């Protein structure tokens, strides 16, 4: 198998993350449910962005960056984890966030305050304005800077989740289904490409928690990541499934998402979040109820983190 030798990583987290069987949920849903504990990636409060950041910050470091910019919503887990990782590496994070959602010192905002991070809000709905602002601030600083896109979802960040499937294989785990939340797309695209390369028997389903054109986004990231790896694979929309779990809107809790958070908490003692993992797990429950899984199917749920938001989003 091919190695991602061309692309360096910095070590930020603790890998491999555990895979656990969910006994009570398996019984309740009539299939074999496992969880990949990417909420335990070992920095901040854990979460999926750490795998992407190991690639992105290695690139930033190689380019001599001293300031790391990124963006997202006010309660972005990605922004918080980027700040934590940049701090650990001795770089200066500057977060320019969309002024939407909870901007009070709660949840991820509190964590950023504890890290002493420079957090700015921009009243815009267009990330293009924010990337321009990063250039303005970066150039004014006179220091070398590096811009990480929303969610860390570019081709390089996507490699983190290609690696995750490789890691699963190395853990000796084969699955029929892999289920994740899809917010900016890199996680899903990485898993779908990783499954193609390392676990072709696994069907990947992305539970969409926002209203972006995810089929297009996933395909583009899969193709770009495959090109970075130099692997010749034919990528098409048949490689994955998508399901709409957005409900009342991005970062707004849904009834089914909240029920899924409660089910995981009360049956397994694990905490999901209302923005991503709760909605994604609601999608898994819905698929089980529709008969999408056979009793002996092995279904892997990616716990992608989100603990920071759990304490800030109204449920
Ligand atoms: C960002 C995030 C996701 C979505 O991952 P993308 O790669 O942005 O699609 C899922 N879960 C949590 C907790 C996140 O913070």
XYZ file of N, CA and C and ligand atoms in Angstrom, residues 46-49 52 76-78 81 150-153 161 180-189 209 214 250 273 275-277 302-307, ligand 1:
126
model
N -10.227 17.309 22.487
C -10.274 16.260 21.469
C -11.213 16.629 20.339
N -11.183 15.829 19.270
C -12.069 16.081 18.136
C -11.371 15.810 16.814
N -12.180 15.788 15.762
C -11.678 15.356 14.447
C -10.654 16.306 13.836
N -10.679 17.594 14.219
C -9.798 18.549 13.547
C -8.319 18.266 13.812
N -6.504 16.579 10.935
C -6.244 17.507 9.824
C -5.106 18.454 10.184
N -16.996 27.517 16.875
C -16.267 26.540 16.064
C -15.315 25.686 16.914
N -15.517 24.377 16.878
C -14.573 23.460 17.534
C -13.235 23.498 16.803
N -13.330 23.613 15.490
C -12.117 23.655 14.670
C -11.222 24.835 15.058
N -9.573 24.182 18.440
C -8.505 23.177 18.365
C -7.294 23.696 17.593
N -11.851 27.255 6.771
C -12.924 26.805 7.648
C -12.939 25.264 7.756
N -12.916 24.767 8.967
C -12.976 23.313 9.185
C -11.701 22.569 8.814
N -10.684 23.287 8.368
C -9.456 22.612 7.914
C -9.700 21.726 6.705
N -10.788 22.045 5.976
C -11.194 21.164 4.877
C -10.630 21.604 3.539
N -8.081 12.117 7.427
C -9.117 11.076 7.532
C -8.919 9.919 6.566
N -20.421 9.286 9.658
C -19.828 10.482 10.273
C -20.715 11.690 10.019
N -20.428 12.760 10.762
C -21.079 14.047 10.499
C -20.338 14.726 9.351
N -21.062 15.498 8.552
C -20.420 16.288 7.494
C -20.763 17.757 7.690
N -19.718 18.555 7.972
C -19.922 19.986 8.226
C -19.200 20.852 7.207
N -17.892 20.638 7.069
C -17.167 21.344 6.006
C -16.644 20.358 4.959
N -16.712 19.066 5.242
C -16.516 18.055 4.201
C -15.248 17.230 4.251
N -14.199 17.741 4.912
C -12.911 17.058 4.865
C -12.921 15.681 5.524
N -13.641 15.574 6.602
C -13.699 14.297 7.323
C -14.342 13.224 6.455
N -15.507 13.559 5.920
C -16.246 12.634 5.069
C -15.451 12.267 3.812
N -14.868 13.268 3.182
C -14.096 13.016 1.954
C -12.898 12.124 2.254
N -24.938 18.320 8.315
C -25.456 19.167 9.392
C -25.503 20.639 8.979
N -22.937 19.355 -0.608
C -21.953 18.418 -0.078
C -21.484 17.357 -1.063
N -27.829 24.974 10.662
C -26.494 24.684 11.186
C -26.341 25.281 12.587
N -22.562 15.883 20.881
C -22.865 17.321 20.913
C -24.050 17.596 19.998
N -24.533 19.908 17.716
C -24.295 20.525 16.398
C -23.890 19.476 15.347
N -23.035 18.530 15.747
C -22.489 17.561 14.787
C -22.841 16.114 15.134
N -22.226 15.639 16.225
C -22.275 14.194 16.473
C -23.670 13.708 16.876
N -18.272 7.447 13.834
C -17.122 8.285 14.173
C -17.550 9.329 15.200
N -16.989 9.221 16.400
C -17.214 10.290 17.390
C -16.183 11.368 17.102
N -16.647 12.443 16.468
C -15.720 13.467 15.993
C -15.498 14.594 17.003
N -15.999 14.434 18.229
C -15.717 15.428 19.269
C -16.878 16.379 19.505
N -16.568 17.647 19.738
C -17.617 18.649 19.906
C -17.935 19.002 21.346
N -17.113 18.512 22.286
C -17.410 18.754 23.709
C -17.496 20.247 24.021
C -15.944 20.042 12.344
C -16.678 18.948 13.018
C -17.307 17.925 12.276
C -17.406 17.958 10.777
O -16.221 17.651 10.133
P -15.932 18.301 8.700
O -14.644 17.731 8.308
O -15.903 19.774 8.930
O -17.054 17.943 7.804
C -17.896 16.897 12.949
N -17.912 16.858 14.296
C -17.356 17.826 15.037
C -17.453 17.727 16.504
C -16.712 18.906 14.428
O -16.166 19.864 15.177
